[in-house]
Each structure stands twice: as structure tokens, then as C-alpha cells.
XYZ file of C-alpha atoms in Angstrom:
240
model
C 0.061 -0.082 0.001
C 1.580 3.473 -0.876
C 0.324 5.020 2.556
C 2.692 7.880 2.089
C 1.275 8.987 -1.186
C -2.066 8.607 0.368
C -1.518 10.807 3.237
C 0.503 13.414 1.034
C -2.204 13.663 -1.691
C -5.458 13.142 0.340
C -5.076 13.529 4.017
C -2.895 16.378 4.412
C -4.998 18.584 1.785
C -8.249 17.669 3.635
C -6.870 18.561 7.009
C -4.746 21.754 6.365
C -7.036 23.187 4.236
C -9.580 24.430 6.671
C -6.710 25.851 8.638
C -5.539 27.665 5.653
C -8.885 29.048 5.150
C -9.204 30.195 8.590
C -5.835 32.049 8.722
C -6.371 33.873 5.446
C -9.823 34.892 6.448
C -8.672 36.409 9.518
C -5.889 38.075 7.677
C -8.159 39.419 4.868
C -10.757 40.636 7.200
C -8.337 42.553 9.532
C -6.651 44.099 6.286
C -10.226 45.557 5.200
C -10.666 47.043 8.566
C -7.097 48.288 8.889
C -7.279 50.040 5.502
C -11.194 50.800 5.464
C -11.885 48.821 2.426
C -14.824 47.190 4.216
C -16.695 50.505 3.775
C -16.559 50.194 -0.097
C -17.801 46.689 0.011
C -20.724 48.007 2.141
C -21.435 50.464 -0.411
C -24.545 50.157 -2.839
C -24.989 51.497 -6.434
C -28.084 53.549 -6.850
C -30.305 54.507 -9.671
C -32.321 57.394 -8.624
C -35.721 58.490 -10.296
C -35.825 61.052 -13.032
C -36.337 64.712 -12.037
C -38.407 67.462 -13.562
C -36.200 70.194 -14.675
C -37.597 73.660 -15.802
C -35.818 75.260 -19.109
C -36.135 78.647 -20.239
C -34.413 80.320 -23.160
C -34.831 83.752 -21.666
C -36.812 85.789 -19.150
C -39.587 86.500 -21.574
C -39.911 82.966 -22.948
C -42.316 80.496 -21.649
C -40.854 77.844 -19.482
C -40.371 74.296 -20.760
C -40.393 71.259 -18.083
C -38.439 68.178 -19.158
C -37.511 65.018 -17.390
C -33.799 64.677 -16.652
C -32.354 61.320 -16.952
C -31.966 59.002 -14.102
C -29.018 59.689 -11.762
C -26.643 56.911 -10.958
C -24.662 57.250 -7.615
C -22.362 55.271 -5.386
C -23.387 55.589 -1.701
C -23.172 53.944 1.809
C -25.455 51.358 2.728
C -27.231 53.852 5.040
C -28.063 56.303 2.325
C -29.389 53.670 0.053
C -33.250 53.775 1.245
C -33.785 57.452 0.721
C -37.189 56.733 -1.171
C -35.978 58.096 -4.410
C -34.523 55.068 -5.850
C -35.877 53.148 -8.775
C -33.239 50.568 -8.573
C -30.256 49.766 -6.261
C -27.648 47.176 -6.128
C -25.489 46.177 -2.966
C -21.890 45.750 -3.822
C -21.325 43.145 -0.986
C -24.378 41.048 -1.920
C -23.135 41.181 -5.577
C -19.675 40.016 -4.339
C -20.933 37.530 -2.025
C -23.099 35.778 -4.597
C -20.300 35.863 -7.183
C -17.910 33.987 -5.048
C -20.424 31.937 -3.540
C -21.330 30.553 -7.192
C -17.670 30.053 -7.718
C -17.228 27.830 -4.510
C -20.256 25.863 -5.514
C -19.236 25.422 -9.209
C -15.937 23.791 -7.809
C -17.834 21.779 -5.283
C -20.169 20.459 -8.072
C -17.246 19.562 -10.359
C -15.594 17.903 -7.348
C -18.614 15.597 -6.725
C -18.721 14.611 -10.394
C -15.168 13.856 -10.373
C -15.972 11.520 -7.394
C -18.940 9.949 -9.088
C -16.796 9.377 -12.251
C -13.876 7.758 -10.396
C -16.388 5.239 -9.172
C -17.719 4.354 -12.603
C -14.084 4.238 -13.873
C -13.437 1.519 -11.282
C -16.489 -0.284 -11.751
C -15.880 -0.319 -15.643
C -12.389 -1.716 -14.984
C -14.093 -4.525 -13.116
C -16.675 -5.173 -15.863
C -19.483 -4.265 -13.296
C -22.723 -3.149 -14.651
C -23.463 0.206 -13.085
C -26.675 2.246 -13.773
C -25.694 5.657 -14.335
C -29.035 6.911 -13.187
C -28.715 5.132 -10.025
C -25.530 6.992 -9.230
C -27.252 10.312 -10.439
C -30.034 9.655 -8.110
C -27.970 8.816 -5.037
C -26.074 12.304 -5.441
C -29.506 14.127 -5.858
C -30.934 12.130 -2.553
C -27.741 13.115 -0.696
C -28.282 16.873 -1.782
C -31.773 16.950 -0.970
C -31.511 15.616 2.429
C -28.205 17.094 3.571
C -27.657 20.259 1.783
C -30.280 22.579 3.425
C -29.047 21.634 6.704
C -25.587 22.024 6.034
C -26.361 25.397 4.776
C -28.249 26.355 7.859
C -25.397 25.166 10.066
C -22.735 26.972 8.232
C -24.618 30.403 7.645
C -26.529 30.709 11.137
C -25.274 28.207 13.642
C -21.628 28.875 13.950
C -21.209 32.569 14.334
C -23.326 35.644 13.616
C -21.837 37.493 10.368
C -22.070 40.715 8.743
C -22.508 40.876 5.047
C -18.968 41.918 4.426
C -17.501 39.151 6.937
C -19.486 36.482 4.848
C -18.136 38.121 1.529
C -14.502 37.573 3.029
C -15.120 33.971 4.135
C -16.832 33.075 0.594
C -13.966 34.916 -1.425
C -11.139 32.765 0.716
C -13.097 29.535 0.201
C -13.788 30.131 -3.574
C -10.093 31.256 -4.076
C -8.722 28.126 -2.355
C -10.884 25.309 -3.776
C -10.345 26.907 -7.104
C -6.589 27.181 -6.835
C -6.605 23.286 -5.594
C -7.795 22.050 -8.921
C -4.850 22.653 -10.948
C -2.666 20.994 -8.389
C -5.054 18.059 -8.110
C -5.810 18.402 -4.378
C -8.864 16.613 -3.030
C -9.910 19.564 -0.906
C -13.603 19.665 0.521
C -15.435 22.786 -0.135
C -17.596 22.326 2.854
C -14.493 22.042 4.956
C -12.590 24.978 3.463
C -15.943 27.060 3.791
C -16.099 26.138 7.574
C -12.668 26.896 8.094
C -13.129 30.605 6.859
C -16.281 30.846 8.970
C -14.367 29.784 12.114
C -12.165 32.662 11.340
C -14.936 34.899 11.486
C -15.934 33.104 14.715
C -12.381 33.889 16.034
C -12.772 37.626 15.582
C -16.178 37.783 16.994
C -14.943 35.689 20.009
C -17.848 35.552 22.633
C -20.593 35.710 19.932
C -19.543 32.467 18.351
C -21.188 29.052 18.947
C -18.086 27.153 20.135
C -20.267 24.129 20.978
C -21.444 23.765 17.396
C -17.624 24.220 16.305
C -16.394 21.508 18.575
C -19.201 19.254 17.197
C -18.061 19.928 13.596
C -14.510 19.440 14.565
C -15.475 16.069 16.002
C -17.137 14.947 12.929
C -14.227 15.830 10.880
C -12.020 13.592 12.951
C -14.175 10.776 12.945
C -15.035 11.080 9.237
C -11.540 9.690 7.705
C -11.109 6.598 10.002
C -14.768 5.761 9.998
C -14.671 5.898 6.186
C -11.618 4.089 5.659
C -13.093 1.237 8.158
C -16.200 0.929 6.179
C -14.497 0.843 3.021
C -12.274 -2.089 4.318
C -15.223 -3.937 5.855
C -17.060 -3.749 2.494
C -14.095 -4.715 0.351
C -13.484 -7.750 2.169
C -17.355 -8.638 2.305
C -17.230 -8.500 -1.477
C -14.158 -10.465 -1.966
C -15.677 -13.429 -0.359
C -16.748 -16.069 -3.079
């Protein structure tokens, strides 16, 4: 068995990627506060409704009233609800969604790659495997578990302002995207959790450390339990 290659190529990336995400999230968030960049992220782009403008060629001419074009302005979030906006766009929400979609795109690719790996192994042993069964299993797992995972990450670990969520998402999306060219099997959920733990460290007393401990225990148990179940399944299937 190539245990050294397994540890270097699989175990170490899984274990250290959340730590890297935690450290980077803390550093980025501190830099944003130190240089005031967080204020820019908190701003919004507003389109104000057109105003009526009175025009007159000279004092004796009749006055003509026309509608001026809508005004585009960049304003702090506290000034984005003045009542004259016909459209507004939060920069923080836009960045948040962008990097969130980036992280989830990487997560979907990761899961399809795992399914493809299973199919390749099955094909090598001339096993008949229904592709629809694999797709159905992935779908059922997503339906049963994804909502609860999202609730835990977004609300049960630590309260987060939008700009803090943006930082955690930015770090997670960057790390999981950079891991792909190096074929590092990092987990999107673990990396995202590491970033959120970093926000929890900055908020200290506000974080739910009991929930953090539960997640860490689950991480510690996942690898050995998965290995044990795989070994037992393999031995059972080998028996004639």
C-alpha cells in the first residue's frame, strides 16, 4: 500500500485546507478593517428616479419642463433607502453571490469527479452500473443534507455581517479553485467552514463554540470511519 502517497495527496490537503482558510480569512478581514476597504464593500449602486427640470431660453420665453435622465450614484448602505431610488444594487451582495457561485461550481465539479472515479473503477472490473442510480444517489444526498448544512454554516456557527460573509466566501472560492490545477482533493464544505471559524475567532464570545466542537469531532471521525467501512465492504465483497 502506498500510504505515504495517500497521506500526502489526500489526508494532508483535507486536514490543512480548513486551517489555511481560517488564517487567510482572519488576515483578509483584518486588512479590510485596517485600510477601510470594508466601507467600500458595504456601499451600494443606486439609480435615482428622474427629476423634472424647468428650462427657459430667456426671461420672456415660456418655461419648458423636461425630465432629466436617472441619476447613478455610489452611496454608503445607510443612504440607499432615501425613497428616490428606482433600482439599487448592493456591492457586498453581488460579490457574495459571485464568490458563493464560484465555490459551489467547484463543489459540483468535485462531486462529479468522485462519481466519475467510481464509474471508472466499476468499468475496470466489468461491473454493470446504472448511471441513473448514481445520479439519483447524488440528488437524494443533496436534498436530504444540503439544506441542513447550509443552515449550520450560515447561522449556527457565528453571526456574520455581509462583508464578513463576503470575506469567508472569497477565501473559500479562491482556495478550492486553486486546488484544482494541483489535483488536491480539498473539500468545499471543510474550506468554507474554516473561513467561518475565522470569523468566529474575530467575534469571540458571539461564536457558538459548542457547534464548532461538534463539527471538528465530525471531521476527526470521518476519515477513519470511512476507511474502516470501505475495508469491511471490500472484504465482504471479496468473499466467494
